[in-house]
Coordinates of C-alpha atoms in Angstrom, one line a residue:
X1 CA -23.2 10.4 -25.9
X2 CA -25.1 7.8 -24.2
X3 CA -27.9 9.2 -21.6
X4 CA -26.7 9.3 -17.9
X5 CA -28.2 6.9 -15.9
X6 CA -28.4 6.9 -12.1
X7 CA -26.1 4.8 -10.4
X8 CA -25.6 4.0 -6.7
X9 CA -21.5 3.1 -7.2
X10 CA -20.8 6.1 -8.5
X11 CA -23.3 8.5 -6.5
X12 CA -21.0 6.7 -3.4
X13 CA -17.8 7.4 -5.5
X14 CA -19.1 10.7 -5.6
X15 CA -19.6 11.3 -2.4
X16 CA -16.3 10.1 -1.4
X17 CA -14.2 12.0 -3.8
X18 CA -16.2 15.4 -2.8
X19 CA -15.3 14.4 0.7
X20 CA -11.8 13.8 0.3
X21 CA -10.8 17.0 -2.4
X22 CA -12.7 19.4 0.3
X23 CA -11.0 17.8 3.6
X24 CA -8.1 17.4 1.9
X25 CA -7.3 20.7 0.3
X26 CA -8.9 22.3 3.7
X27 CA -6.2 20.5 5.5
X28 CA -3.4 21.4 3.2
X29 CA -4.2 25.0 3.2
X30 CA -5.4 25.9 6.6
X31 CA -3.7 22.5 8.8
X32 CA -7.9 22.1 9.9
X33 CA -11.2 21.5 8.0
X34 CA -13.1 25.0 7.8
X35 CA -16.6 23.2 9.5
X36 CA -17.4 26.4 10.1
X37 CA -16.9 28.0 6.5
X38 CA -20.2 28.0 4.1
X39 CA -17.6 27.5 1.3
X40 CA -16.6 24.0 2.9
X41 CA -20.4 22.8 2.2
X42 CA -20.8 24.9 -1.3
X43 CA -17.4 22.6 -2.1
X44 CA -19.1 19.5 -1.2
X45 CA -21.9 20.4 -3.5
X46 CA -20.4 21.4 -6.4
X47 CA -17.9 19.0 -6.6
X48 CA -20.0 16.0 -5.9
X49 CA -22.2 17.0 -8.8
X50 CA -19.3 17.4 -11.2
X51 CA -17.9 14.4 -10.0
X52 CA -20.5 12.3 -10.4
X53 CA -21.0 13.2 -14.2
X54 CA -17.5 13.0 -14.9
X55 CA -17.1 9.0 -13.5
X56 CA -20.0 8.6 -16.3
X57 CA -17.9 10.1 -18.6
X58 CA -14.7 8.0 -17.5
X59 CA -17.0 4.8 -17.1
X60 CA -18.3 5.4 -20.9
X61 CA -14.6 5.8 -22.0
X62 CA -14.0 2.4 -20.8
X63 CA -16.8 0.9 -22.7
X64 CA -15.8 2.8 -26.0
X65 CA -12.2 1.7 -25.3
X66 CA -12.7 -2.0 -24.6
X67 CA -15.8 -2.3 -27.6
X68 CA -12.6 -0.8 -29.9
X69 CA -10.2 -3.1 -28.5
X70 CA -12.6 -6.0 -29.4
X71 CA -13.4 -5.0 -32.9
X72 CA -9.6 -5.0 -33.2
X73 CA -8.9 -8.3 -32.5
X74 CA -9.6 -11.3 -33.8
X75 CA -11.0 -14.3 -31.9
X76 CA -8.5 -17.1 -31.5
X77 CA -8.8 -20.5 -32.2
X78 CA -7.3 -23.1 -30.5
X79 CA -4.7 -23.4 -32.6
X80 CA -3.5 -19.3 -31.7
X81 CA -3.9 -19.9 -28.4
X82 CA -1.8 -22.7 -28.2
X83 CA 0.6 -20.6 -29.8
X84 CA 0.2 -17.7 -27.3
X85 CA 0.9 -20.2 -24.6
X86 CA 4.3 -21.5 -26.4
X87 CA 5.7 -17.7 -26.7
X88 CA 4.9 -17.0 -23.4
X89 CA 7.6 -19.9 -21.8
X90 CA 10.1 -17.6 -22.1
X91 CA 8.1 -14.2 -21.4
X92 CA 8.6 -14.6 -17.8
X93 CA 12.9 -14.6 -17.7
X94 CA 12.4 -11.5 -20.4
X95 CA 10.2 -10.0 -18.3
X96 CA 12.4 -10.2 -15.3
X97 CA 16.1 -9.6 -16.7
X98 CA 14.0 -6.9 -18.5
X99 CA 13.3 -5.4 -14.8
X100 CA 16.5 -6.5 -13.0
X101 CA 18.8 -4.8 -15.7
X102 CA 16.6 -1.4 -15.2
X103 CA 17.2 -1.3 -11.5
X104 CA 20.2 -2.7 -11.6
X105 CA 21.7 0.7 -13.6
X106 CA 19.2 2.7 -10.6
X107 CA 21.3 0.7 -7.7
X108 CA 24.6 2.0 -9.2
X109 CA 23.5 5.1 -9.5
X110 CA 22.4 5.1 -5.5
X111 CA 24.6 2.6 -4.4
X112 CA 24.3 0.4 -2.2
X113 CA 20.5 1.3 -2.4
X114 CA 18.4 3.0 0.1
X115 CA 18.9 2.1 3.3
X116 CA 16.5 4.1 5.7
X117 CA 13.0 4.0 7.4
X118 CA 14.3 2.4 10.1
X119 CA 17.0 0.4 8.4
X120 CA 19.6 1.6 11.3
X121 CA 17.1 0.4 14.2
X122 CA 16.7 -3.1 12.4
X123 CA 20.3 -3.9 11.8
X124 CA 21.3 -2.8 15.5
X125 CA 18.4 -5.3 16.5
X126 CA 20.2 -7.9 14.9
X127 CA 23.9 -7.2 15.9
X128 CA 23.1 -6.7 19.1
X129 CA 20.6 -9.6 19.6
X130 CA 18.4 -7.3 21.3
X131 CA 14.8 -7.5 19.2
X132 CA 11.5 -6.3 19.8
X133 CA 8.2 -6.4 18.1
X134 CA 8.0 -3.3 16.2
X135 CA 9.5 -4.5 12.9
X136 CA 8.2 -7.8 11.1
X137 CA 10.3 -10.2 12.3
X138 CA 11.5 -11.8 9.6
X139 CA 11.9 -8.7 7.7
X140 CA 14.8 -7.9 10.7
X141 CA 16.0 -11.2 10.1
X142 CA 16.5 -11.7 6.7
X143 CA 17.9 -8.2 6.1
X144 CA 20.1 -8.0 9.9
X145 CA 21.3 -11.6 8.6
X146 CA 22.1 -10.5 4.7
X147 CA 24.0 -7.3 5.8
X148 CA 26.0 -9.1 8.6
X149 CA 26.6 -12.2 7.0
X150 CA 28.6 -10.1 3.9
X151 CA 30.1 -7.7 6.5
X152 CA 31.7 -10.3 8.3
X153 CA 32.9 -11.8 5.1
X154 CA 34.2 -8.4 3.6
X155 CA 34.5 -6.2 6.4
X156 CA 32.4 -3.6 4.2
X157 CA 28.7 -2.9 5.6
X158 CA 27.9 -1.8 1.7
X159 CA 28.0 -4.8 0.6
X160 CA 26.2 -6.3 3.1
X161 CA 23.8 -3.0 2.5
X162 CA 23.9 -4.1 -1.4
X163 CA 23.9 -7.5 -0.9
X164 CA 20.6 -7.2 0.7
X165 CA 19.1 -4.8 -1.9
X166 CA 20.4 -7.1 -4.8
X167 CA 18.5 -9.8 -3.3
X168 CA 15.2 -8.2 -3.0
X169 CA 15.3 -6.4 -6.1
X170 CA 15.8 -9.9 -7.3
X171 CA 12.4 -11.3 -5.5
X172 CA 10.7 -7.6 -6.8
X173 CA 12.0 -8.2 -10.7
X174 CA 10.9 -12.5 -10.5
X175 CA 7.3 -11.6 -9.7
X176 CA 6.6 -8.9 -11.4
X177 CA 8.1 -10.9 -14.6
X178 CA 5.9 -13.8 -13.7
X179 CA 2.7 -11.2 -13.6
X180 CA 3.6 -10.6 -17.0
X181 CA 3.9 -14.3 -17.9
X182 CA 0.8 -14.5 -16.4
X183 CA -1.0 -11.8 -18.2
X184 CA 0.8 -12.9 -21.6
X185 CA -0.3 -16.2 -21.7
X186 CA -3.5 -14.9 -21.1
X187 CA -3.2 -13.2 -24.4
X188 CA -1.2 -10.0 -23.6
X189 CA 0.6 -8.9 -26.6
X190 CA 4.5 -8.5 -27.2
X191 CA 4.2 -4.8 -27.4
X192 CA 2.6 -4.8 -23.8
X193 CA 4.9 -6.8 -22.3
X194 CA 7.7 -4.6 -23.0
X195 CA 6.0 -1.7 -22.0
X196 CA 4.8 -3.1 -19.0
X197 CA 8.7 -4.5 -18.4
X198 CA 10.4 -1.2 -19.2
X199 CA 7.4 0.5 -17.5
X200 CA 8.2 -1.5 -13.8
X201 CA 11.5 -2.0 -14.4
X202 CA 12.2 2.0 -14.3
X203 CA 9.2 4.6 -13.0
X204 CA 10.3 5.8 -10.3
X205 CA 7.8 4.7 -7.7
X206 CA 8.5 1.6 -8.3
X207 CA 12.2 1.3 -8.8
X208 CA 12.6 3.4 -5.1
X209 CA 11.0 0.9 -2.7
X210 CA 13.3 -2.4 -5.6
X211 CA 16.3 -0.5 -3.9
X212 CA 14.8 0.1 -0.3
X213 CA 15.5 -1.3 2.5
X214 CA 12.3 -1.2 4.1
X215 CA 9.4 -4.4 4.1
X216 CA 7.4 -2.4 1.9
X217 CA 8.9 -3.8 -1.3
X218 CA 8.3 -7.4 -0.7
X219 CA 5.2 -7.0 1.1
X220 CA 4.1 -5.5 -2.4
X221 CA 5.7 -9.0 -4.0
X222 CA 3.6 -11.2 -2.0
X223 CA 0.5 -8.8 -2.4
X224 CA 0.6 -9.1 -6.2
X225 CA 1.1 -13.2 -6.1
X226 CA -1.8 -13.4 -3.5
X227 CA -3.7 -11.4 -5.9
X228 CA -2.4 -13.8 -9.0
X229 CA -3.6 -16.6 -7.1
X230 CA -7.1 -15.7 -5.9
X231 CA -7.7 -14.2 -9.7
X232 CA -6.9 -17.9 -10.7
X233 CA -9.2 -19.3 -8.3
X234 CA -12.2 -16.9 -8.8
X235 CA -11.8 -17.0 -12.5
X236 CA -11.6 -20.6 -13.0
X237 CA -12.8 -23.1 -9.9
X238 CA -12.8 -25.7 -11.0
X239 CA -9.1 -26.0 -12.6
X240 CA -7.8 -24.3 -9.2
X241 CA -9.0 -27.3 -7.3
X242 CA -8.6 -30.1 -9.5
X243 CA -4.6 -29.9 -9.2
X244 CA -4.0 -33.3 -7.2
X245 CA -0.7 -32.2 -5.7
X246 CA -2.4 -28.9 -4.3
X247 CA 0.3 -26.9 -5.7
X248 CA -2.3 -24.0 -6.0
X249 CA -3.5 -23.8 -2.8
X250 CA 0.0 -24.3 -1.0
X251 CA 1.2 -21.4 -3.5
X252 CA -1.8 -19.1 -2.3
X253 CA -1.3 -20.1 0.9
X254 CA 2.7 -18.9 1.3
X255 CA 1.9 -15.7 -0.7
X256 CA -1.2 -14.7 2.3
X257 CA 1.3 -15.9 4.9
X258 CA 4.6 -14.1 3.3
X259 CA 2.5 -11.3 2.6
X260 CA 1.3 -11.3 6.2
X261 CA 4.8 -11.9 7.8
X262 CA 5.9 -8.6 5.9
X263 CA 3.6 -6.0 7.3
X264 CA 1.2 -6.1 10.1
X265 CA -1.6 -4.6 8.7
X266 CA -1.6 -7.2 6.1
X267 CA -3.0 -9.6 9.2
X268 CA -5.7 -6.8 9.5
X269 CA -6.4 -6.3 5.7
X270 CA -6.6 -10.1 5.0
X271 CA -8.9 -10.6 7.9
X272 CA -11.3 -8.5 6.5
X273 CA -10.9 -9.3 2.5
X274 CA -11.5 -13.2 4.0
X275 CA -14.8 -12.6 5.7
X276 CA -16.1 -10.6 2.1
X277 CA -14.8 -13.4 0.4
X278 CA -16.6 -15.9 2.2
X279 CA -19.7 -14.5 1.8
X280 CA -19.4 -14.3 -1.6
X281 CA -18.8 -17.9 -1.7
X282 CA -21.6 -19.1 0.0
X283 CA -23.8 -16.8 -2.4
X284 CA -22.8 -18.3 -5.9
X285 CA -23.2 -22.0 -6.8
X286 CA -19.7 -22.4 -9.0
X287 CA -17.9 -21.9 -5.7
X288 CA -20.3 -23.3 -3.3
X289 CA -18.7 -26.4 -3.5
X290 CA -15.9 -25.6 -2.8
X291 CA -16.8 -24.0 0.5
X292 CA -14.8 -26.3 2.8
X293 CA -11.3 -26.1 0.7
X294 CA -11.8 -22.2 0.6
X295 CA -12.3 -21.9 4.1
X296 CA -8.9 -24.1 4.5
X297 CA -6.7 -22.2 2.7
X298 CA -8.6 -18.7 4.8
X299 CA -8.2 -20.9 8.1
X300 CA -4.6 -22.1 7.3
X301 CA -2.9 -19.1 5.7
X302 CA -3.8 -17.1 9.0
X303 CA -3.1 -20.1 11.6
X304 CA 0.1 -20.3 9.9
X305 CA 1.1 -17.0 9.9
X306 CA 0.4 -16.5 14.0
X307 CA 2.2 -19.9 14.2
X308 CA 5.7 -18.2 12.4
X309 CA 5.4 -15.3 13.6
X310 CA 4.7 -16.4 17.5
X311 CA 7.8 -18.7 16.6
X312 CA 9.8 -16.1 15.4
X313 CA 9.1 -13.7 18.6
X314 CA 9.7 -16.3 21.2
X315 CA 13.1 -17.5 19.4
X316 CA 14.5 -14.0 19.3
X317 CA 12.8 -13.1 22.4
X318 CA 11.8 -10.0 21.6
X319 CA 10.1 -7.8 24.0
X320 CA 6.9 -6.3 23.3
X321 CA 6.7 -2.7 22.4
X322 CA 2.7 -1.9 23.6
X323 CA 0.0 -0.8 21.7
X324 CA 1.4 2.5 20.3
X325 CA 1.6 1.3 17.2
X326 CA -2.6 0.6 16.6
X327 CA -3.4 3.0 19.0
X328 CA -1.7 6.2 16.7
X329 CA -5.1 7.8 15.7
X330 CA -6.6 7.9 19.3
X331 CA -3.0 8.8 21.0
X332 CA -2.7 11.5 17.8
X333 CA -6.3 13.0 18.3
X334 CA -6.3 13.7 22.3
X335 CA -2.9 15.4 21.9
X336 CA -3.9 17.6 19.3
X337 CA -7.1 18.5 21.7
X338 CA -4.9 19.5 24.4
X339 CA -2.2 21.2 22.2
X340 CA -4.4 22.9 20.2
X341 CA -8.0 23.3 22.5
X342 CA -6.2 23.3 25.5
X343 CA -8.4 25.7 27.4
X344 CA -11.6 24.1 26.6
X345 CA -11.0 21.1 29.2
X346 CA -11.1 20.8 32.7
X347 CA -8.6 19.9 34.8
X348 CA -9.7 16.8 35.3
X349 CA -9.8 15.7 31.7
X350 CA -6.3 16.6 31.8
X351 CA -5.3 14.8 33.9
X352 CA -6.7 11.5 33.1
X353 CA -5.2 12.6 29.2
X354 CA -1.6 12.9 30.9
X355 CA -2.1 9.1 32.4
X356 CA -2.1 7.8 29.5
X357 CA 0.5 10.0 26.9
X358 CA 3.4 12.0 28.5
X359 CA 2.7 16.0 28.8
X360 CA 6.1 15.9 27.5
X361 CA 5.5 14.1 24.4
X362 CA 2.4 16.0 24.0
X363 CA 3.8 19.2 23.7
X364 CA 5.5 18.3 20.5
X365 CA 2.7 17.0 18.9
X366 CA 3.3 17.9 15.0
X367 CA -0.2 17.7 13.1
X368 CA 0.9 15.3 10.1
X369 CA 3.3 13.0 11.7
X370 CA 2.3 11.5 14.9
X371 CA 5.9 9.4 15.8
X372 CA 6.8 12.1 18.1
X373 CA 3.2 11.5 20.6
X374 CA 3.0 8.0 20.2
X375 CA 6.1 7.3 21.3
X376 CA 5.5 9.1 25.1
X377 CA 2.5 6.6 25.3
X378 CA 2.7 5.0 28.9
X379 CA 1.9 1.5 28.4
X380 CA 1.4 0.2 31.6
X381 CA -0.7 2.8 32.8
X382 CA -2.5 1.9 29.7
X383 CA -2.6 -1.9 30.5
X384 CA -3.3 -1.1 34.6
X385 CA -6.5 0.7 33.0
X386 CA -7.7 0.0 29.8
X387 CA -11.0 1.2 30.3
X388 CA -10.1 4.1 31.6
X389 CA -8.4 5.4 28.8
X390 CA -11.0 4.3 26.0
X391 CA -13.3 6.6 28.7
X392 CA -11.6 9.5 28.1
X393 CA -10.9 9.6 24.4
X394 CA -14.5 8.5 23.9
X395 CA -15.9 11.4 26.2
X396 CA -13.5 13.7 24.8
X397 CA -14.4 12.4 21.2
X398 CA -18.1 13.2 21.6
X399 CA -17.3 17.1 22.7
X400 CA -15.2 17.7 20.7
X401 CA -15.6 15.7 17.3
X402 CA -14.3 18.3 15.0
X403 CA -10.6 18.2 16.6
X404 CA -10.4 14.6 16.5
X405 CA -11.5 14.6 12.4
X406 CA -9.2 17.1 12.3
X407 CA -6.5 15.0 14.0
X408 CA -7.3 12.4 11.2
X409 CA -7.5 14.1 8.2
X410 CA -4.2 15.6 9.0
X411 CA -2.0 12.2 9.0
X412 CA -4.5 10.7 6.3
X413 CA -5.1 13.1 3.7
X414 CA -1.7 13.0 1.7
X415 CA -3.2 9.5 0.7
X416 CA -6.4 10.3 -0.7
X417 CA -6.1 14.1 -1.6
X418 CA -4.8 13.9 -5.0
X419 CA -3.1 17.2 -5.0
X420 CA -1.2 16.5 -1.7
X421 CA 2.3 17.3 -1.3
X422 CA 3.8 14.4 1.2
X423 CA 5.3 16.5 3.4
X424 CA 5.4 14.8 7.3
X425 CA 8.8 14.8 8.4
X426 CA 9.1 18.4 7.7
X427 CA 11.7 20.0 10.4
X428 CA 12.7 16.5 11.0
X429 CA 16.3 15.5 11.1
X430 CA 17.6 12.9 9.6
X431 CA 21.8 10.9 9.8
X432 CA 22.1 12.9 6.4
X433 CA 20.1 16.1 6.4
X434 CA 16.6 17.8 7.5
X435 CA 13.6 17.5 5.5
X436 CA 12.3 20.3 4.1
X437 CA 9.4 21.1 2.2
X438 CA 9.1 17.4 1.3
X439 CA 9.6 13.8 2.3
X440 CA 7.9 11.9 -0.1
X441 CA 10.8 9.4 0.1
X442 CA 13.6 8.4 2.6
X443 CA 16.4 8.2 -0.1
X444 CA 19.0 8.3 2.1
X445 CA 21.7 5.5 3.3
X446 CA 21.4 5.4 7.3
X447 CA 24.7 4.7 9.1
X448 CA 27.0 2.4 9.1
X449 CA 26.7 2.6 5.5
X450 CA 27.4 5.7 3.3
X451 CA 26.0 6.6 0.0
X452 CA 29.3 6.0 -3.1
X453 CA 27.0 7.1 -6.5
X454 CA 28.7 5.4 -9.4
X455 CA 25.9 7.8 -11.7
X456 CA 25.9 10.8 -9.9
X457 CA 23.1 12.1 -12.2
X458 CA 20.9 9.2 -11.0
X459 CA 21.6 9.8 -7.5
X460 CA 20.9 13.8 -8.1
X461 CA 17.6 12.9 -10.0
X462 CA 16.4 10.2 -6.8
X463 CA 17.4 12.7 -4.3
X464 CA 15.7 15.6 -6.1
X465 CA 12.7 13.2 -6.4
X466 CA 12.5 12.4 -3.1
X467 CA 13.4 15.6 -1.1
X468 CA 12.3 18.7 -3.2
X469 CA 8.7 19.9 -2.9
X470 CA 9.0 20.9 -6.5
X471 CA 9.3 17.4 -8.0
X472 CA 5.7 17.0 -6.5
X473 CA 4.3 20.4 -8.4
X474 CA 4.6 19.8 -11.8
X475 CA 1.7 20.1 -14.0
X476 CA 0.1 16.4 -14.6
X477 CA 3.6 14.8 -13.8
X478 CA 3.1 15.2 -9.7
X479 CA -0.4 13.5 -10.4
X480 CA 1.4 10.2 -11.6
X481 CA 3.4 10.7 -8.6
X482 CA 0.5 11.3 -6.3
X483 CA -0.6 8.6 -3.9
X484 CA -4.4 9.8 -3.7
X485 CA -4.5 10.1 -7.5
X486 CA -3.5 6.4 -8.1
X487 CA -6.0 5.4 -5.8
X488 CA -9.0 7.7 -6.7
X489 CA -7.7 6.0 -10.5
X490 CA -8.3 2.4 -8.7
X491 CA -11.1 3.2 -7.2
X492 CA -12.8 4.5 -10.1
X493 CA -11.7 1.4 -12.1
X494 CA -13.0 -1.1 -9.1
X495 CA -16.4 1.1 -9.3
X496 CA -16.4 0.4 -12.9
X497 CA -16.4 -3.5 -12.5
X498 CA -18.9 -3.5 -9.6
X499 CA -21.4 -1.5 -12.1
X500 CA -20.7 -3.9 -14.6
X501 CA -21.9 -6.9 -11.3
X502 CA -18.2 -8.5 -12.5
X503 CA -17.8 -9.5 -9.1
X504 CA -15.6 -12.3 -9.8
X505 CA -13.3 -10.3 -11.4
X506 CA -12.6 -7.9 -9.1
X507 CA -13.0 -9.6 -5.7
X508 CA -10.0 -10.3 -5.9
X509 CA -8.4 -6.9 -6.7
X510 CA -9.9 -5.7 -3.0
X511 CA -7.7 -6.7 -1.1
X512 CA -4.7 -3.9 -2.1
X513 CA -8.0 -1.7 -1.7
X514 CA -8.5 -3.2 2.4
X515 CA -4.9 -3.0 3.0
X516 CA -5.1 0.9 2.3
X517 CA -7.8 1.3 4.0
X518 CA -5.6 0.0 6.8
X519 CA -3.3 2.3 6.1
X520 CA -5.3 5.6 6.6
X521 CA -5.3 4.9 10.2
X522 CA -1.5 4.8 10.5
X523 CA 0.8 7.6 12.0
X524 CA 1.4 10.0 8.8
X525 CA 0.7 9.7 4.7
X526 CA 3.2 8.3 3.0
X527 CA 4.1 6.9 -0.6
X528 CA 5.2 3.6 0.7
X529 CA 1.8 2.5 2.0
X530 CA 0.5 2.6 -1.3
X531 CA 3.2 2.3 -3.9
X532 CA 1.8 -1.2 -4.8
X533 CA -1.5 0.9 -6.4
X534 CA 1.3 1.8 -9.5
X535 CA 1.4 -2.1 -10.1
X536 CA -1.9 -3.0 -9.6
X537 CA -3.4 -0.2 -12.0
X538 CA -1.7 -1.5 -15.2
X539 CA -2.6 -4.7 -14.0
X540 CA -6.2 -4.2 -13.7
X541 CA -5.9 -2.4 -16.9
X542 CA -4.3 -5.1 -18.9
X543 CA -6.9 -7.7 -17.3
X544 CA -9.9 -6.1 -18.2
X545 CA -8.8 -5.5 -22.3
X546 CA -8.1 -9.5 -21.7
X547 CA -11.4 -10.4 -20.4
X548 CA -13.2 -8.5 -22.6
X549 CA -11.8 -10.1 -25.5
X550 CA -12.4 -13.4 -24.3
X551 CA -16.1 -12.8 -22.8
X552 CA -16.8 -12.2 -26.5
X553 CA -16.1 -15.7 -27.5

């Protein structure tokens, strides 16, 4: 066993993860963090220290795994590699009949797919030509237009439901086959690209948001092709930019702006990953030159995207639904103050609260969901007063700054606490039944259409998966399930190749990171705002055993 050396990554990782498995199991237990409880802070200790000897551990694995993996292998000449690069012409329409034909059974078993998270809301935007700007446009678009279009043909809203859900599943199944291609020509073996196939083609996680309805699915497309094509760019310069009909940089430039069209926080998260990768850039001579086409294909993929989507808004004319939507952790933290601490303000603060979020909506404040406060914010008192508003949640903040981490760490923590049980909509009611002790998927199909199982075991299994708290218990199994698992697992591995100073490698990898990061600030925890961390983890995986084969040449 190699001697532990200090390191400031994981001392941070350390930090964080002793943070996050106190708060978190705090707030599962006791719906609050115990500030007041010695045992909070003996917690933070203890596990920080353990912690932080156990990413040595997990880092050393790694290096024992890859040096293995290298002895294994034989360096190939150019001849091999030429052959590699034959093979793989035909990996990519394996890889993706591989996936579709997995799902495919899944859809028949949940037929026509899972239609919820709004689904209804979306669809009546589009019959009714009455739109607003809650939903990605073209995400009402394309799926209002697919399920009408075949309704009006057939007179069934199943297969318009289906139709839709084919034809996403479709765009899922062709990128993840080409990430295989990708990976495969790259010198991924045959073994691993079956696994890999077999493995997104039918776990769970993945197959639910292939057959959902929601923009989460092919927000995750566009995220892993974005990724595929800044990889290319920061592994190889030079061949990214030499292409004389630009193919790579218009094909990196539709997967930011698809990826952006798709979810609003993608705006946010590329924003950010942008101004980190520009000022790596500017640091490091192989891309220095290439400064101005780099800061094109930033400048264009976002001007682009506010040019579509403004587009988009003004053709449908969709009226705007306010700030409730990026306002959900201040709206979510004064109404847990005055449902929870209500005696501890003054009148006054009161009343300057109840400007701003109904005392109506307030009273059914619910501690890990905050849809039913947000949606009494009153957003032209709000716009008549801007300031005042920031005022009082700032004034508020400062006297009382454990209810407002409270507030947080209460819609956040199922996505970081790896032993969380996803769990916000419990009470609620849904078109087909209440959730219980767990939500940790929709699974249902929202009216006008109706679930007709041609598997019924397969529907049972989804629907046992999604709504039974017990599914998410299991010894080791609810981990691989577990949002904050998979990304304490990516965060670990991303730690790994910043020790390492591979920078260039995993640059590009921190953008699904940002885009998370987004996410924590959202109304509740769930699965959907991370399922694209079970694609990226094999993929990271399978990227660094490739790399470290070929950095030994």
């Amino acid at each position: 066993m190699k001697k532990i050396r200090f390191s400031i990554v994981n001392l941070i990782i350390s930090i964080l993860f002793s943070l996050a498995s106190v708060f978190g199991f705090s707030a599962k237990k006791y719906g609050e963090i115990k500030f007041a409880s010695a045992w909070t802070y003996i917690g933070l200790l203890g596990i920080g220290i353990v912690s932080y000897f156990l990413v040595a551990l997990i880092w050393e694995l790694f290096d024992r795994i890859l040096q293995a993996n290298k002895a294994k292998r034989k360096l190939v000449n150019g001849t091999e590699t030429n052959k590699i690069t034959v093979n793989s012409r035909y990996v990519w329409l394996k890889s993706t009949i591989t996936i579709w034909l997995l799902n495919f059974v899944v859809f028949l078993g949940v037929y026509p797919g899972f239609f919820c998270y709004d689904a209804q809301d979306e669809l009546m935007e589009t019959i009714t030509r009455s739109f607003n700007n809650q939903h990605p446009m073209l995400h009402v678009l394309s799926m209002g237009g697919i399920v009408q279009l075949f309704h009006k043909l057939t007179g069934d809203y199943n297969i318009g439901i289906a139709s839709f859900i084919l034809f996403q599943m479709t765009i899922i199944a062709v990128v993840l086959g080409f990430l295989i291609k990708v990976l495969s020509s790259e010198g991924l073996g045959k073994k691993w690209q079956t696994i890999l196939s077999i493995y997104f083609g039918a776990f769970p996680v993945l197959v639910m948001y292939s057959l959902c309805s929601s923009k989460d699915g092919v927000f995750g497309a566009f995220l892993v092709l974005s990724v595929l094509k800044l990889r290319q760019l920061l592994k190889n310069p030079d061949e990214f930019f030499k292409d004389k009909k630009v193919k790579n940089i218009t094909q990196l430039i539709l997967s930011l702006v698809f990826m952006m069209l798709m979810r609003s926080n993608g705006v946010h998260a590329f924003i950010v990953f942008a101004i980190l990768f520009i000022a790596y850039v500017l640091r490091h001579s192989d891309y220095r030159k290439y400064v101005k086409n780099i800061l094109f294909i930033v400048i264009s993929s976002v001007v682009l995207f506010f040019l579509i989507n403004t587009m988009l808004l003004r053709v449908t004319d969709a009226k705007d639904v306010g700030h409730r939507e990026i306002l959900t952790v201040p709206i979510q933290q004064m109404a847990r103050l005055y449902s929870f601490d209500r005696n501890s303000l003054e009148d006054e603060e009161i009343s300057k609260i109840t400007e701003y979020i109904s005392e109506d909506a307030m009273n059914r404040y619910a501690p890990k969901c905050s849809d039913m406060v947000k949606i009494g914010f009153l957003e032209d008192n709000y716009l008549n007063n801007t300031k005042g508003f920031y005022d009082i949640w700032l004034s508020l903040g400062v006297k009382h700054p454990a209810a407002y981490l409270n507030a947080f760490a209460m819609t956040s923590y199922g996505m970081y606490y790896p032993w969380a049980v996803i769990d916000g909509y419990k009470d609620h009611e849904m078109f087909t039944y209440t959730y219980e002790d767990s939500s940790y998927f929709g699974y249902e199909v929202e009216p006008p259409g109706e679930r007709c199982s041609l598997i019924p075991f397969i529907d049972d299994f989804y629907r046992w998966l999604s709504l039974d708290a017990s599914a998410q218990k299991i010894p080791v199994f609810h981990l691989l399930l577990s949002p904050g698992f998979m990304l304490w697992v990516y965060i670990i591995i991303l730690g790994y190749v910043l020790k390492e100073k591979r920078i260039e490698f995993g640059l590009p990898y921190v953008l699904p990171f940002v885009v998370i990061l987004t996410c924590l600030i959202g109304p509740m925890s769930l699965v959907r705002y991370s399922f694209y961390l079970w694609i990226f983890i094999p993929m990271i995986f399978a990227d660094l055993f490739i790399s470290a084969v070929k950095r030994e040449k």
